[in-house]
Structures are given as structure tokens and as C-alpha cells.
Short mmCIF file of C-alpha atoms and ligand atoms in Angstrom, two decimals:
data_model
loop_
_atom_site.label_atom_id
_atom_site.label_comp_id
_atom_site.label_asym_id
_atom_site.label_seq_id
_atom_site.Cartn_x
_atom_site.Cartn_y
_atom_site.Cartn_z
CA MET A 7 14.79 5.33 -20.34
CA ILE A 8 10.69 6.49 -20.07
CA VAL A 9 9.37 4.67 -17.30
CA GLY A 10 4.92 4.59 -17.58
CA ILE A 11 2.67 5.42 -15.10
CA VAL A 12 -0.37 4.72 -14.48
CA GLY A 13 -2.45 6.57 -12.10
CA GLY A 14 -1.54 10.13 -10.95
CA GLY A 15 -1.32 10.01 -7.23
CA GLN A 16 1.28 10.44 -4.21
CA LEU A 17 2.97 7.37 -4.97
CA ALA A 18 3.69 8.61 -8.79
CA ARG A 19 4.42 11.84 -7.54
CA MET A 20 6.51 10.39 -5.20
CA MET A 21 7.97 7.43 -7.51
CA HIS A 22 8.65 10.93 -9.46
CA ALA A 23 9.74 12.80 -6.97
CA ALA A 24 12.53 9.59 -7.19
CA SER A 25 13.32 9.67 -10.92
CA ILE A 26 15.01 13.03 -11.19
CA GLY A 27 17.40 12.04 -9.04
CA LEU A 28 18.05 8.35 -11.10
CA GLY A 29 17.97 10.86 -14.22
CA VAL A 30 15.26 8.65 -15.73
CA ARG A 31 12.11 10.58 -16.79
CA VAL A 32 8.61 9.58 -16.20
CA LYS A 33 5.35 9.68 -18.45
CA LEU A 34 2.41 9.39 -16.64
CA LEU A 35 -1.26 8.83 -17.22
CA ALA A 36 -3.81 10.48 -14.72
CA GLU A 37 -7.09 10.74 -14.19
CA GLY A 38 -7.31 14.49 -14.63
CA PRO A 39 -4.65 17.31 -15.47
CA GLU A 40 -4.86 18.32 -11.59
CA VAL A 41 -4.33 15.00 -9.74
CA SER A 42 -1.54 14.96 -7.35
CA ALA A 43 1.62 13.73 -9.45
CA ALA A 44 0.01 15.06 -12.97
CA GLN A 45 1.21 18.97 -11.14
CA VAL A 46 5.04 18.03 -10.66
CA VAL A 47 5.69 15.40 -13.90
CA HIS A 48 6.30 17.35 -17.24
CA ASP A 49 4.83 14.75 -19.77
CA VAL A 50 1.51 13.58 -18.77
CA VAL A 51 -1.20 12.10 -20.48
CA VAL A 52 -5.27 12.71 -19.28
CA GLY A 53 -7.14 9.67 -19.66
CA ASP A 54 -8.79 6.49 -18.53
CA TYR A 55 -6.97 3.53 -16.95
CA THR A 56 -9.65 1.71 -17.49
CA ASP A 57 -10.14 2.02 -21.41
CA PRO A 58 -7.79 -0.14 -23.38
CA ALA A 59 -7.54 1.77 -26.36
CA THR A 60 -6.42 4.36 -24.22
CA VAL A 61 -3.88 2.89 -21.97
CA THR A 62 -2.11 0.82 -25.14
CA GLU A 63 -1.53 4.53 -26.85
CA PHE A 64 -0.22 5.86 -23.85
CA ALA A 65 2.19 2.56 -23.57
CA ALA A 66 2.94 2.53 -26.86
CA ASP A 67 6.79 4.87 -26.88
CA VAL A 68 7.17 3.91 -22.83
CA ASP A 69 10.44 1.77 -22.06
CA VAL A 70 8.54 -0.12 -19.05
CA LEU A 71 4.76 0.15 -18.01
CA THR A 72 4.30 0.46 -13.46
CA PHE A 73 1.34 1.66 -11.92
CA ASP A 74 0.42 3.67 -8.91
CA HIS A 75 -2.81 1.76 -7.87
CA GLU A 76 -3.86 -1.47 -9.26
CA HIS A 77 -6.99 -1.00 -10.81
CA VAL A 78 -6.47 -1.60 -14.67
CA PRO A 79 -7.99 -4.38 -15.31
CA THR A 80 -6.22 -7.49 -15.83
CA SER A 81 -6.97 -8.09 -19.10
CA ILE A 82 -5.70 -5.05 -20.63
CA LEU A 83 -2.30 -5.68 -18.89
CA THR A 84 -2.22 -9.46 -20.35
CA ASP A 85 -2.80 -7.28 -24.38
CA LEU A 86 -0.55 -4.90 -23.50
CA GLU A 87 1.97 -8.19 -23.05
CA GLY A 88 1.30 -9.97 -25.26
CA ARG A 89 2.18 -7.07 -27.53
CA GLY A 90 5.44 -6.72 -26.66
CA VAL A 91 5.54 -3.70 -23.66
CA VAL A 92 7.38 -4.48 -20.53
CA VAL A 93 4.93 -4.46 -17.41
CA ARG A 94 5.93 -4.02 -14.62
CA PRO A 95 4.65 -5.74 -11.99
CA GLY A 96 3.09 -8.37 -15.25
CA PRO A 97 -0.27 -9.25 -14.64
CA ALA A 98 -0.01 -12.59 -13.41
CA ALA A 99 1.94 -11.61 -10.54
CA LEU A 100 -0.82 -8.10 -10.26
CA VAL A 101 -3.89 -9.77 -10.32
CA HIS A 102 -2.94 -11.00 -6.69
CA ALA A 103 -2.79 -7.68 -5.62
CA GLN A 104 -5.47 -6.83 -7.52
CA ASP A 105 -8.42 -9.58 -6.61
CA LYS A 106 -8.15 -10.45 -2.64
CA ALA A 107 -9.80 -13.98 -3.68
CA VAL A 108 -7.04 -14.97 -6.10
CA MET A 109 -4.95 -13.55 -3.86
CA ARG A 110 -6.30 -15.79 -1.04
CA GLU A 111 -7.04 -18.59 -2.75
CA ARG A 112 -3.07 -18.64 -4.33
CA LEU A 113 -1.18 -17.99 -1.28
CA ALA A 114 -3.36 -20.75 1.27
CA SER A 115 -1.63 -23.17 -1.90
CA HIS A 116 1.82 -21.73 -0.84
CA GLY A 117 1.24 -22.60 3.01
CA ALA A 118 0.59 -18.73 4.23
CA HIS A 119 -1.17 -18.62 7.38
CA VAL A 120 -4.38 -16.92 6.12
CA PRO A 121 -8.19 -16.11 7.44
CA VAL A 122 -10.50 -18.40 6.94
CA ASN A 123 -11.94 -17.61 4.08
CA GLU A 124 -14.91 -17.94 1.94
CA VAL A 125 -16.44 -16.19 -1.81
CA VAL A 126 -20.12 -15.33 -0.71
CA ALA A 127 -22.53 -15.58 -3.43
CA THR A 128 -25.29 -14.14 -1.26
CA PRO A 129 -26.35 -11.94 1.47
CA GLU A 130 -27.41 -15.76 2.59
CA ALA A 131 -24.14 -16.82 2.15
CA LEU A 132 -22.49 -14.48 4.11
CA GLY A 133 -25.00 -15.17 7.15
CA ALA A 134 -24.24 -18.86 6.97
CA PHE A 135 -20.18 -18.47 7.16
CA GLY A 136 -20.81 -16.06 9.86
CA ASP A 137 -23.14 -18.93 11.81
CA ARG A 138 -19.91 -21.14 11.08
CA VAL A 139 -16.99 -19.31 12.09
CA GLY A 140 -18.54 -16.99 14.63
CA TRP A 141 -19.15 -13.26 15.00
CA PRO A 142 -18.33 -10.80 13.82
CA ILE A 143 -16.69 -11.80 10.20
CA ILE A 144 -14.94 -9.07 7.91
CA ALA A 145 -16.90 -8.77 4.18
CA LYS A 146 -14.38 -7.02 1.07
CA THR A 147 -15.07 -7.11 -2.60
CA SER A 148 -12.39 -8.73 -3.97
CA ARG A 149 -11.74 -5.97 -6.29
CA GLY A 150 -11.43 -2.35 -6.38
CA GLY A 151 -10.86 -1.14 -2.59
CA TYR A 152 -8.74 0.74 -0.78
CA ASP A 153 -8.38 2.89 2.41
CA GLY A 154 -11.17 -0.09 4.00
CA LYS A 155 -13.66 0.88 1.26
CA GLY A 156 -14.91 -1.97 0.47
CA VAL A 157 -14.50 -3.40 3.61
CA TRP A 158 -16.90 -3.92 6.67
CA LYS A 159 -17.46 -5.70 10.37
CA ILE A 160 -20.65 -7.27 10.18
CA ASN A 161 -22.09 -8.21 13.62
CA GLY A 162 -24.53 -10.32 12.72
CA PRO A 163 -27.08 -11.86 9.99
CA GLU A 164 -29.18 -8.81 10.09
CA HIS A 165 -26.35 -6.93 8.35
CA CYS A 166 -25.35 -9.47 5.52
CA GLN A 167 -27.24 -7.07 2.49
CA VAL A 168 -24.80 -4.41 3.09
CA PRO A 169 -21.72 -5.77 1.13
CA PHE A 170 -23.26 -6.37 -1.93
CA GLU A 171 -25.42 -3.09 -2.20
CA GLY A 172 -24.40 -1.57 -5.25
CA LEU A 173 -22.06 -4.24 -5.69
CA ARG A 174 -20.38 -3.78 -9.77
CA ASP A 175 -20.26 -6.56 -12.23
CA GLY A 176 -17.80 -8.87 -12.12
CA ILE A 177 -16.76 -8.02 -8.24
CA ARG A 178 -17.08 -10.69 -5.91
CA ILE A 179 -17.64 -10.57 -1.95
CA VAL A 180 -14.41 -12.64 0.17
CA ALA A 181 -16.45 -13.30 3.70
CA GLU A 182 -12.94 -13.25 6.51
CA GLU A 183 -12.44 -14.44 9.74
CA TYR A 184 -12.42 -11.77 11.80
CA VAL A 185 -9.13 -11.96 13.27
CA ASP A 186 -8.31 -10.29 16.90
CA PHE A 187 -4.91 -9.06 16.27
CA VAL A 188 -2.71 -7.67 18.76
CA ARG A 189 -1.00 -5.10 16.03
CA GLU A 190 -0.90 -4.94 12.06
CA LEU A 191 2.42 -5.25 10.18
CA SER A 192 4.17 -4.49 7.25
CA ALA A 193 7.49 -6.86 5.35
CA LEU A 194 7.99 -4.33 2.40
CA VAL A 195 10.34 -6.17 -0.24
CA VAL A 196 11.67 -5.20 -3.42
CA ARG A 197 12.78 -7.37 -5.66
CA GLY A 198 14.36 -7.47 -9.65
CA ALA A 199 13.49 -9.47 -12.83
CA THR A 200 16.66 -11.08 -12.57
CA GLY A 201 15.16 -12.30 -8.56
CA GLU A 202 17.83 -10.46 -6.88
CA ALA A 203 15.81 -8.65 -3.55
CA VAL A 204 16.24 -6.11 -0.72
CA ALA A 205 14.32 -6.13 2.65
CA TYR A 206 13.18 -3.06 4.56
CA PRO A 207 13.23 -3.68 8.27
CA VAL A 208 9.46 -5.04 9.08
CA SER A 209 7.14 -1.59 10.11
CA GLU A 210 4.69 -1.38 12.67
CA SER A 211 1.16 0.15 10.81
CA VAL A 212 -2.01 1.93 13.03
CA GLN A 213 -5.41 1.80 10.13
CA THR A 214 -8.09 3.74 11.56
CA ASP A 215 -11.01 2.30 10.17
CA GLY A 216 -9.02 1.31 7.45
CA ILE A 217 -6.84 3.85 6.91
CA CYS A 218 -3.49 3.96 7.19
CA VAL A 219 -2.45 6.87 10.50
CA GLU A 220 0.69 5.91 11.52
CA THR A 221 3.97 4.20 11.25
CA THR A 222 6.87 2.76 13.84
CA THR A 223 10.20 1.65 11.66
CA PRO A 224 11.23 -1.16 13.03
CA ALA A 225 7.79 -2.71 14.77
CA PRO A 226 9.12 -2.28 18.86
CA GLY A 227 9.44 -5.47 20.33
CA LEU A 228 9.87 -7.63 17.27
CA THR A 229 12.23 -9.93 18.01
CA ARG A 230 14.77 -11.27 15.62
CA ASP A 231 13.52 -14.28 15.32
CA GLN A 232 10.14 -12.75 13.80
CA THR A 233 11.59 -10.10 11.61
CA GLU A 234 13.47 -12.76 9.63
CA THR A 235 10.03 -14.45 9.10
CA CYS A 236 7.93 -11.67 7.93
CA GLN A 237 11.17 -10.37 5.70
CA ARG A 238 11.06 -14.04 4.44
CA LEU A 239 7.93 -14.50 4.31
CA ALA A 240 7.96 -11.57 1.51
CA LEU A 241 11.26 -12.37 0.13
CA ASP A 242 9.37 -16.02 -0.60
CA ILE A 243 5.81 -14.48 -2.21
CA ALA A 244 7.28 -12.36 -4.14
CA ALA A 245 9.45 -15.18 -5.50
CA GLU A 246 6.75 -17.23 -6.28
CA LEU A 247 4.43 -14.97 -7.19
CA GLY A 248 7.06 -13.74 -9.50
CA VAL A 249 6.75 -9.71 -8.68
CA VAL A 250 9.41 -7.01 -10.33
CA GLY A 251 9.28 -3.79 -7.77
CA VAL A 252 7.99 -3.49 -4.55
CA LEU A 253 5.89 -6.08 -3.07
CA ALA A 254 4.59 -4.69 0.68
CA VAL A 255 2.99 -7.81 2.74
CA GLU A 256 0.31 -6.63 5.22
CA LEU A 257 0.33 -8.43 8.03
CA MET A 258 -1.83 -9.09 10.91
CA GLU A 259 0.06 -9.78 14.42
CA HIS A 260 -1.80 -12.98 16.25
CA ARG A 261 -1.92 -12.62 20.43
CA ASP A 262 0.56 -15.84 20.04
CA GLY A 263 3.06 -14.01 17.76
CA HIS A 264 2.39 -16.13 14.10
CA VAL A 265 1.67 -13.96 12.03
CA ILE A 266 -1.59 -13.67 9.29
CA VAL A 267 -1.44 -12.50 5.71
CA ASN A 268 -3.85 -9.60 5.08
CA GLU A 269 -2.96 -8.44 1.67
CA LEU A 270 -0.41 -7.74 -0.93
CA ALA A 271 0.68 -4.34 -2.61
CA MET A 272 3.07 -4.30 -5.57
CA ARG A 273 4.17 -0.85 -5.45
CA PRO A 274 5.04 1.21 -3.68
CA HIS A 275 2.99 1.22 -0.36
CA ASN A 276 2.29 3.60 3.01
CA THR A 277 3.86 2.12 5.40
CA GLY A 278 7.09 2.46 3.48
CA HIS A 279 6.63 6.21 2.99
CA TRP A 280 9.16 6.36 6.13
CA THR A 281 11.64 5.37 2.86
CA ILE A 282 12.29 8.47 1.70
CA ASP A 283 14.05 10.07 4.89
CA GLY A 284 14.52 7.42 7.12
CA ALA A 285 15.82 4.68 4.86
CA VAL A 286 19.38 4.74 2.52
CA THR A 287 17.94 4.13 -0.84
CA SER A 288 13.51 5.21 -0.51
CA GLN A 289 10.75 2.41 -1.52
CA PHE A 290 10.29 4.52 -4.66
CA GLU A 291 13.56 4.76 -5.41
CA ASN A 292 14.20 1.30 -5.16
CA HIS A 293 10.53 0.41 -7.60
CA LEU A 294 12.18 2.29 -10.58
CA ARG A 295 15.29 0.34 -9.64
CA ALA A 296 13.88 -2.93 -10.08
CA VAL A 297 11.29 -2.06 -13.10
CA LEU A 298 14.55 -0.74 -14.87
CA ASP A 299 16.76 -4.01 -14.40
CA LEU A 300 18.75 -1.82 -12.40
CA PRO A 301 20.79 -2.65 -9.29
CA LEU A 302 18.87 -2.23 -6.21
CA GLY A 303 19.71 0.33 -3.28
CA ASP A 304 20.14 -0.51 0.13
CA PRO A 305 17.30 -1.01 2.07
CA ARG A 306 18.82 -0.31 5.62
CA PRO A 307 17.60 2.49 7.65
CA ARG A 308 18.85 5.19 8.91
CA ALA A 309 17.90 5.65 12.26
CA ARG A 310 17.36 3.46 15.07
CA TRP A 311 13.48 4.29 14.58
CA THR A 312 11.70 5.93 12.56
CA VAL A 313 7.90 7.59 12.80
CA MET A 314 5.92 7.82 9.79
CA ARG A 315 1.97 10.01 10.44
CA ASN A 316 -0.04 10.36 7.21
CA ILE A 317 -1.86 14.38 7.01
CA LEU A 318 -5.33 13.19 6.21
CA GLY A 319 -7.90 16.32 5.86
CA GLY A 320 -8.52 18.04 8.88
CA ALA A 321 -9.84 21.57 9.86
CA ARG A 322 -6.81 23.43 8.06
CA ASP A 323 -7.53 23.41 3.94
CA ASP A 324 -4.26 25.40 3.39
CA LEU A 325 -1.67 22.90 4.13
CA VAL A 326 1.37 24.96 1.97
CA GLY A 327 0.30 27.48 4.93
CA GLY A 328 0.79 24.79 7.82
CA LEU A 329 4.51 24.84 6.68
CA GLY A 330 4.72 28.32 8.96
CA GLY A 331 3.48 26.84 12.26
CA LEU A 332 6.39 23.95 11.58
CA HIS A 333 8.50 24.17 14.53
CA ASP A 334 10.96 21.25 13.75
CA PRO A 335 13.54 21.84 11.79
CA ALA A 336 14.23 17.92 11.93
CA LEU A 337 10.80 17.06 10.98
CA ARG A 338 10.82 16.21 7.39
CA VAL A 339 7.38 16.90 5.69
CA GLN A 340 5.66 15.38 2.46
CA LEU A 341 2.93 17.06 1.16
CA TYR A 342 1.08 15.48 -1.92
CA GLY A 343 -0.72 19.16 -3.88
CA LYS A 344 -4.52 17.06 -2.89
CA THR A 345 -7.25 18.93 -2.30
CA VAL A 346 -8.62 18.89 1.26
CA VAL A 347 -11.55 16.43 2.14
CA SER A 348 -12.39 15.30 4.89
CA GLY A 349 -10.24 11.77 6.22
CA ARG A 350 -8.27 11.66 2.87
CA LYS A 351 -4.04 11.66 2.41
CA VAL A 352 -3.23 14.29 1.78
CA GLY A 353 0.67 14.51 2.85
CA HIS A 354 2.34 12.67 5.41
CA VAL A 355 5.47 13.85 8.30
CA THR A 356 8.90 11.65 9.08
CA ALA A 357 10.72 11.75 11.88
CA TYR A 358 13.29 9.46 13.51
CA GLY A 359 15.94 9.44 16.23
CA ASP A 360 16.81 7.42 18.76
CA ASP A 361 14.44 7.53 21.31
CA LEU A 362 11.17 5.87 20.22
CA ASP A 363 9.11 8.81 22.44
CA ASP A 364 10.10 11.51 21.18
CA VAL A 365 10.57 10.56 17.62
CA ARG A 366 6.71 9.53 17.91
CA ASN A 367 5.80 12.48 19.33
CA ARG A 368 7.54 14.73 17.33
CA ALA A 369 5.64 13.24 14.06
CA ARG A 370 2.39 13.41 15.90
CA ARG A 371 3.33 17.07 16.56
CA GLY A 372 3.45 17.84 13.42
CA ALA A 373 1.04 16.12 11.36
CA ALA A 374 -1.57 17.78 13.95
CA SER A 375 0.28 21.20 13.01
CA PHE A 376 -1.60 20.58 9.25
CA THR A 377 -4.68 18.68 10.31
CA GLY A 378 -6.06 21.76 13.47
CA GLU A 379 -6.55 19.43 15.74
CA ASP A 380 -5.60 19.68 18.87
CA LEU A 381 -2.78 17.21 20.64
N1 ADP B 6 -9.39 -10.48 8.31
C1 ADP B 6 -9.86 -9.15 9.08
N2 ADP B 6 -9.77 -9.03 10.66
C2 ADP B 6 -9.64 -8.71 10.36
N3 ADP B 6 -9.85 -7.12 10.23
C3 ADP B 6 -9.42 -6.94 9.38
C4 ADP B 6 -9.70 -8.01 8.51
N4 ADP B 6 -9.01 -7.76 6.98
C5 ADP B 6 -8.96 -6.35 7.25
N5 ADP B 6 -9.30 -5.92 8.66
C6 ADP B 6 -8.69 -4.41 8.65
O1 ADP B 6 -8.92 -3.77 7.66
C7 ADP B 6 -8.84 -2.95 7.00
C8 ADP B 6 -8.37 -2.45 5.64
O2 ADP B 6 -8.31 -3.86 5.57
P1 ADP B 6 -7.67 -4.23 3.42
O3 ADP B 6 -7.81 -5.99 3.23
O4 ADP B 6 -6.87 -3.97 3.85
O5 ADP B 6 -8.49 -4.02 2.87
P2 ADP B 6 -7.63 -2.00 1.66
O6 ADP B 6 -7.59 -2.86 0.34
O7 ADP B 6 -8.80 -0.76 1.80
O8 ADP B 6 -6.59 -1.55 2.29
C9 ADP B 6 -6.98 -3.42 7.50
O9 ADP B 6 -5.55 -3.09 7.64
C10 ADP B 6 -7.39 -4.37 8.94
O10 ADP B 6 -7.05 -3.19 9.63
MG1 MG B 7 -4.49 -3.49 2.92
#
């Protein structure tokens, strides 16, 4: 069995780690010879994932094609499926994780709560949207964004040209009402091709400048009813869209307790990194199991609380050297082999246990020892 993964980031690297235990081979289409996953995968093709010929040739001898990111043009994937390549998640599902305008429209028709939104063609139309729904507003590129790149909070009409500067062809601007949420949640589920599905506990996630910095699982204070609502919502979306693999539904929790869908990801997700050490089966293993038509693994947590803290590039360049300064033997560490750039995701740590304050403090202290920041 060969799983072809497009994209050589940390998600592919951690999928590769899971593939080792399953005895499954991974072939990688990487952006360069030294990217995170290319450092560890044996069978690597370096090439451009936006080039149809490159992706087609790469996919020729894999049993299933899956992804580290959602940026492969949908048309290439539709074409591959037409040639008989097994693409999971398939393009008809994946487009809802690729294009935020398509996703908003589809989810609204499905009855999910989404922010008031509109595709706008000009700065004037964006301004008119803000005048109508009230300032501030959010503007996003429909495609190509990640880690908050491609998302702007717009405080008034005078800033409305910003999202349109340097806008690439085929990318639209989605205007959204600014949701004054109390916190962000993530409902992570995995669905197999036959419809079998499992739901992980719901996580609380903290985003700073659009980048996930910390997750706590289960989300503190979330009632059983709220948890089931979030899990049911994610399972329904996965079934409705025909997702195969991981689906992460990013949610915003409103003051009155109801949840609003932010966006979808159809690949292992940062809010599921805690599962490597904190769940019986990791999201990476379950993603592989799903795309390979294998029975899914148990998603239950191993401990009462699990906190994952991202390591964002900071003062220290030598991350592996930082392991020497770590004095918490129960802390779990994943370093991605990436060059340290300020604010870039270069690793994460996970702590788990019975006492939430203690678990959170250990995760924060552990991450800080790699970034050089003082707590
Ligand atoms: N409509 C909104 N109202 C308030 N905050 C938002 C809204 N949309 C996005 N955000 C904030 O911006 C972050 C990044 O937006 P998102 O659409 O998830 O982009 P990305 O693709 O970069 O993850 C979200 O996690 C949330 O913190
Ligand atoms: Mg997001």
C-alpha cells in the first residue's frame, strides 16, 4: 500500500510517523528537498503541486492520494479522479476546505450557523457591507490563506482597499460580520469511505494573530449537550460533503452558548495535535486508516486533560539543543525540523494529566523553553 501525500509540511511529517507503525509506505510530493517531511520520508518527489503534469505523474503509482494542505487546484484533482486515481478527500468535498466562499454558501444551505457574509468585488462593496452589518468587519481571501494570512479585521471604510491589494486571479474576497466570540472551539472527526466515523472530544483553541497557539481538550466548561451538538454538527458535515479522512470544524462560541462555523479543514489539523500523545489513536493514524479503508481507531482521550502548546519561532534557533533544557520528563515534544523564523510554527509540546492548571502550566513552560521567552 502506498499513500501519496501532496505537501511536505509538518502534517505530512507526522502522518509519516503514523504510517511507520501501520507498515504503510508513504510517497511525498514536496516543495523542496529540505522541507519538514522531505527530511524523513524516503520516497520524495520534489515538484510544483500547482502543475497538472507534476501531480499526475506523482499520482500514477500511489494507491491513494491525500494531502498535507488544501492548496492543490481543484481542477487537477477532478481530472485525476476522472483518470481513476483514488483522491481522499475527493475534490467535491475538498473544495469546501479550499474555498471559503463555496464553504459559506454550502453550509448556510445546510442550516449551519455561519457569520453574515458576502462575496465582494470592490473596496466600495466591502465598505457598503460594513455600513450595512456594522463595523468592524472581517475580510478574507476565498482561497490560499492559512495561519491568518489572508484574513483582515477592517475597522472602517478607509481600510477597505487593503484586502484587494495584490489579489491573485481567481481569488475572491469574502466579507463577514465580525463575530464577538467568547472562545474558539474545534470539532474533529474522522470519516471512512464506507461512512464509518469517529468524533474526538471537542477542543478549545486559542488563536493569536490568526495562528493557533494553544489547545485544551476537552474544552473546559463545555456541557455534555454542547459537546454533542458540536460533534453531531461535524459528523453531519462530514457525511453531507462526503469527506474521507479528518474533518476539523473550526467553531466560534457565542456568548449565549451557540456555535458558529468559522471554517473547515480536511486533513490533520493543528487542534488535533494533542491526539498523538493524548488520545488512544492519533488524528494522523486515523486519517491514514480512513483514506486506506481500514477500520478507524479509538478517538478517546487517555487523560482527563490534555494541553497542546505550539512552539512558534522565537529567540532560539537551535530547537533540538533546547531539549537539553527541558526538565519535565512527562512532557511530549514534536519538533518539525523547520528553519526558525519569527512566529512560524516549528514544533509543539503536549502535557496531560488530572489537574488542568498544572497541565497547562507545564505545556506553557515547556514551549517557552524552546522559544526563549520568559513566563
Ligand atoms: N467572522 C469572524 N469574526 C471574528 N473573528 C474571525 C472571523 N473569521 C475569522 N476570525 C478569526 O481569524 C482566525 C483565522 O481565520 P480563518 O478563516 O480560520 O483563517 P485561516 O485559514 O488562516 O485559519 C480565526 O481562527 C478567528 O480567530
Ligand atoms: Mg482557520
